[in-house]
């Protein structure tokens, strides 16, 4: 089962069609109830407060650099109480490997970062 909020990125026809072709359930949290998805909301708040609100990004490369540094710090240097005060990278090393499914869509190519983007009307 996947649980997500009701954001447009999770309610598009493409996502709904993809879910229908799979053998699992997708459940949406109630509108205005972020506590129903507390793990994601806690991370999003921490990321916003500690990284996005603290930096002024000059361009995409600068944003990638600063966000990458924050992710490295978050995963390798900080102990997390939810993991018994272990660092996430150390905790992950103790976990059993599992099969990772192929992505549904291909990853974005960095060479296309300046490609035109459709606005909300198109």
XYZ file of N, CA and C in Angstrom:
366
model
N 0.838 -1.168 0.000
C 0.000 0.000 0.000
C 0.886 1.235 0.000
N 0.471 2.224 -0.756
C 1.140 3.528 -0.760
C 0.152 4.526 -0.189
N 0.640 5.386 0.698
C -0.182 6.442 1.280
C 0.442 7.765 0.873
N -0.378 8.664 0.358
C 0.137 9.971 -0.052
C -0.892 11.042 0.233
N -0.467 12.272 0.063
C -1.422 13.357 0.203
C -2.203 13.504 -1.104
N -3.004 14.529 -1.179
C -3.869 14.719 -2.340
C -3.297 15.735 -3.327
N -1.991 15.923 -3.301
C -1.374 16.881 -4.205
C -1.539 16.479 -5.664
N -1.464 17.457 -6.540
C -1.669 17.195 -7.967
C -0.667 16.196 -8.523
N 0.528 16.113 -7.908
C 1.512 15.151 -8.400
C 1.087 13.715 -8.129
N 0.131 13.515 -7.206
C -0.331 12.167 -6.877
C -1.740 11.869 -7.357
N -2.390 12.817 -7.977
C -3.769 12.583 -8.420
C -3.918 12.731 -9.928
N -2.827 12.753 -10.642
C -2.893 12.896 -12.097
C -3.412 11.613 -12.732
N -3.922 11.735 -13.942
C -4.430 10.563 -14.658
C -3.332 9.525 -14.872
N -2.105 9.976 -15.116
C -0.998 9.035 -15.335
C -0.738 8.208 -14.079
N -0.752 8.835 -12.917
C -0.525 8.103 -11.674
C -1.683 7.151 -11.419
N -2.913 7.629 -11.601
C -4.076 6.775 -11.366
C -4.078 5.562 -12.288
N -3.693 5.760 -13.552
C -3.612 4.645 -14.496
C -2.512 3.664 -14.093
N -1.376 4.201 -13.660
C -0.270 3.352 -13.225
C -0.697 2.486 -12.048
N -1.410 3.081 -11.079
C -1.865 2.333 -9.908
C -2.834 1.231 -10.316
N -3.720 1.517 -11.250
C -4.687 0.513 -11.697
C -4.002 -0.701 -12.317
N -2.837 -0.497 -12.927
C -2.105 -1.587 -13.567
C -1.276 -2.404 -12.571
N -1.258 -2.019 -11.309
C -0.472 -2.701 -10.291
C -1.394 -3.450 -9.328
N -0.796 -4.272 -8.499
C -1.591 -5.072 -7.569
C -1.444 -4.576 -6.129
N -1.456 -3.300 -5.930
C -1.426 -2.753 -4.582
C -2.429 -1.622 -4.491
N -2.702 -1.204 -3.274
C -3.660 -0.128 -3.038
C -2.943 1.192 -2.850
N -3.609 2.255 -3.264
C -3.118 3.608 -3.056
C -4.166 4.322 -2.221
N -3.767 4.828 -1.072
C -4.696 5.526 -0.196
C -4.244 6.964 -0.026
N -5.204 7.868 -0.112
C -4.926 9.284 0.096
C -5.276 9.654 1.530
N -4.474 10.525 2.119
C -4.808 11.021 3.443
C -5.962 12.002 3.298
N -6.643 12.267 4.389
C -7.755 13.219 4.363
C -7.203 14.616 4.101
N -7.882 15.409 3.294
C -7.415 16.778 3.031
C -7.236 17.555 4.340
N -6.118 18.257 4.447
C -5.840 19.063 5.626
C -5.404 18.271 6.840
N -5.001 17.009 6.653
C -4.588 16.158 7.772
C -3.166 15.629 7.559
N -2.160 16.504 7.576
C -0.790 16.041 7.319
C -0.297 15.034 8.350
N -0.915 14.985 9.530
C -0.466 14.019 10.532
C -0.741 12.587 10.104
N -1.608 12.395 9.110
C -1.863 11.050 8.622
C -0.705 10.537 7.771
N 0.213 11.404 7.413
C 1.404 11.034 6.654
C 2.611 11.657 7.362
N 2.703 11.400 8.662
C 3.625 12.131 9.526
C 5.090 11.979 9.154
N 5.526 10.784 8.703
C 6.941 10.616 8.381
C 7.361 11.552 7.256
N 6.577 11.582 6.189
C 6.908 12.464 5.065
C 6.808 13.926 5.463
N 5.748 14.269 6.202
C 5.563 15.657 6.594
C 6.679 16.128 7.514
N 7.155 15.255 8.405
C 8.253 15.626 9.294
C 9.522 15.879 8.491
N 9.809 14.995 7.535
C 10.994 15.195 6.701
C 10.853 16.471 5.873
N 9.688 16.652 5.244
C 9.486 17.843 4.404
C 9.677 19.118 5.209
N 9.151 19.153 6.430
C 9.310 20.338 7.271
C 10.763 20.582 7.638
N 11.465 19.525 7.978
C 12.885 19.645 8.338
C 13.699 20.127 7.126
N 13.440 19.533 5.969
C 14.158 19.926 4.750
C 13.886 21.392 4.411
N 12.625 21.791 4.518
C 12.263 23.182 4.225
C 12.954 24.124 5.204
N 12.852 23.821 6.519
C 13.409 24.719 7.529
C 14.930 24.780 7.500
N 15.586 23.642 7.315
C 17.038 23.578 7.441
C 17.787 23.821 6.138
N 17.121 23.638 5.010
C 17.833 23.782 3.740
C 17.202 24.849 2.849
N 15.966 24.649 2.484
C 15.339 25.558 1.513
C 15.204 26.977 2.048
N 14.776 27.129 3.306
C 14.603 28.470 3.873
C 15.924 29.132 4.250
N 16.976 28.367 4.349
C 18.271 28.898 4.777
C 19.182 29.297 3.620
N 18.794 28.998 2.409
C 19.675 29.236 1.265
C 18.971 30.026 0.175
N 19.749 30.804 -0.522
C 19.288 31.503 -1.716
C 20.041 30.883 -2.887
N 19.327 30.200 -3.744
C 19.959 29.471 -4.839
C 20.171 30.389 -6.036
N 21.406 30.451 -6.510
C 21.749 31.292 -7.663
C 21.258 30.685 -8.969
N 21.347 29.373 -9.059
C 20.938 28.660 -10.270
C 20.736 27.200 -9.907
N 20.373 26.402 -10.886
C 20.078 24.992 -10.631
C 21.300 24.232 -10.122
N 22.461 24.501 -10.687
C 23.682 23.817 -10.245
C 23.986 24.138 -8.782
N 23.816 25.390 -8.398
C 24.044 25.799 -7.015
C 23.039 25.117 -6.087
N 21.776 25.052 -6.496
C 20.748 24.371 -5.696
C 21.096 22.899 -5.525
N 21.506 22.249 -6.601
C 21.871 20.823 -6.515
C 23.039 20.613 -5.560
N 24.012 21.513 -5.607
C 25.181 21.404 -4.739
C 24.777 21.544 -3.266
N 24.018 22.593 -2.939
C 23.635 22.829 -1.550
C 22.689 21.749 -1.019
N 21.746 21.328 -1.851
C 20.822 20.269 -1.426
C 21.579 18.958 -1.250
N 22.503 18.676 -2.152
C 23.318 17.468 -2.020
C 24.125 17.469 -0.736
N 24.684 18.616 -0.368
C 25.440 18.718 0.879
C 24.534 18.496 2.085
N 23.310 19.042 2.025
C 22.367 18.839 3.123
C 21.986 17.362 3.243
N 21.728 16.703 2.122
C 21.365 15.284 2.128
C 22.502 14.449 2.696
N 23.724 14.745 2.313
C 24.881 14.018 2.836
C 24.969 14.180 4.349
N 24.812 15.399 4.823
C 24.839 15.653 6.262
C 23.712 14.895 6.954
N 22.509 14.968 6.406
C 21.331 14.324 6.999
C 21.501 12.811 7.080
N 22.094 12.212 6.065
C 22.203 10.750 6.003
C 23.469 10.168 6.625
N 24.540 10.945 6.721
C 25.799 10.355 7.161
C 26.356 10.924 8.461
N 25.921 12.096 8.866
C 26.515 12.713 10.052
C 25.571 12.815 11.240
N 24.267 12.866 10.994
C 23.307 13.075 12.075
C 22.715 11.777 12.594
N 22.784 11.547 13.900
C 22.054 10.404 14.450
C 20.561 10.729 14.494
N 19.726 9.740 14.222
C 18.269 9.915 14.208
C 17.652 9.094 15.330
N 16.839 9.737 16.146
C 16.235 9.039 17.280
C 15.364 7.873 16.822
N 14.695 8.000 15.685
C 13.833 6.924 15.182
C 14.645 5.686 14.782
N 15.947 5.837 14.614
C 16.814 4.717 14.241
C 17.690 4.289 15.413
N 17.234 4.573 16.622
C 18.031 4.227 17.804
C 19.290 5.067 17.892
N 19.226 6.299 17.456
C 20.336 7.251 17.448
C 21.502 6.795 16.575
N 21.176 6.068 15.540
C 22.174 5.727 14.520
C 22.036 6.724 13.370
N 23.090 6.823 12.597
C 23.023 7.613 11.369
C 22.344 6.763 10.299
N 21.530 7.372 9.422
C 20.813 6.577 8.422
C 21.704 5.694 7.563
N 22.856 6.177 7.155
C 23.738 5.363 6.309
C 24.236 4.137 7.075
N 24.559 4.303 8.348
C 25.013 3.173 9.161
C 23.864 2.196 9.392
N 22.673 2.719 9.646
C 21.506 1.859 9.834
C 21.213 1.065 8.565
N 21.257 1.727 7.408
C 20.975 1.051 6.133
C 21.966 -0.075 5.880
N 23.189 0.092 6.323
C 24.205 -0.947 6.113
C 23.883 -2.224 6.888
N 23.067 -2.111 7.937
C 22.703 -3.291 8.718
C 21.455 -3.989 8.189
N 20.779 -3.384 7.245
C 19.528 -3.942 6.721
C 19.811 -4.976 5.639
N 18.913 -5.918 5.509
C 19.026 -6.928 4.468
C 18.742 -6.291 3.108
N 19.528 -6.603 2.099
C 19.242 -6.061 0.768
C 17.920 -6.628 0.250
N 17.258 -5.859 -0.559
C 16.010 -6.314 -1.170
C 15.968 -5.883 -2.624
N 15.102 -6.523 -3.354
C 14.963 -6.217 -4.777
C 14.302 -4.856 -4.946
N 14.928 -4.012 -5.721
C 14.373 -2.695 -6.009
C 13.701 -2.762 -7.374
N 12.404 -2.431 -7.450
C 11.721 -2.504 -8.737
C 12.243 -1.459 -9.717
N 12.105 -1.754 -10.991
C 12.504 -0.794 -12.015
C 11.619 0.439 -11.924
N 12.161 1.617 -12.191
C 11.327 2.816 -12.155
C 10.285 2.773 -13.264
N 9.182 3.444 -13.015
C 8.102 3.505 -13.994
C 8.513 4.385 -15.170
N 9.128 5.503 -14.866
C 9.565 6.428 -15.902
C 11.083 6.508 -15.876
N 11.667 6.851 -16.996
C 13.113 7.000 -17.018
C 13.503 8.252 -16.246
N 14.722 8.270 -15.765
C 15.188 9.432 -15.023
C 15.433 10.594 -15.976
N 15.361 11.792 -15.435
C 15.551 12.991 -16.251
C 16.999 13.093 -16.700
N 17.191 13.566 -17.870
C 18.544 13.806 -18.378
C 18.960 15.209 -18.000
N 20.154 15.344 -17.447
C 20.625 16.655 -17.020
C 20.787 17.607 -18.193
N 20.997 17.072 -19.375
C 21.193 17.953 -20.527
C 19.912 18.656 -20.921
N 18.760 18.196 -20.412
C 17.479 18.800 -20.771
C 16.959 19.770 -19.716
N 17.815 20.251 -18.827
C 17.321 21.103 -17.745
C 16.819 22.443 -18.237
N 17.201 22.849 -19.437
C 16.718 24.129 -19.961
C 15.592 23.929 -20.976
N 15.042 22.729 -21.022
C 13.948 22.468 -21.943
C 12.738 23.302 -21.564
N 11.925 23.710 -22.539
C 10.730 24.509 -22.203
C 9.775 23.707 -21.339
N 9.079 24.418 -20.466
C 8.139 23.808 -19.554
C 6.748 24.354 -19.863
N 5.764 23.479 -19.872
C 4.399 23.928 -20.092
C 3.905 24.693 -18.867
N 3.140 25.746 -19.109
C 2.555 26.428 -17.981
C 1.290 25.712 -17.548
N 0.612 26.214 -16.546
C -0.553 25.517 -15.996
C -1.691 25.393 -17.004
N -1.721 26.237 -18.002
C -2.810 26.177 -18.977
C -2.526 25.183 -20.078
N -1.280 24.736 -20.229
C -1.003 23.926 -21.383
C -0.452 22.614 -21.170
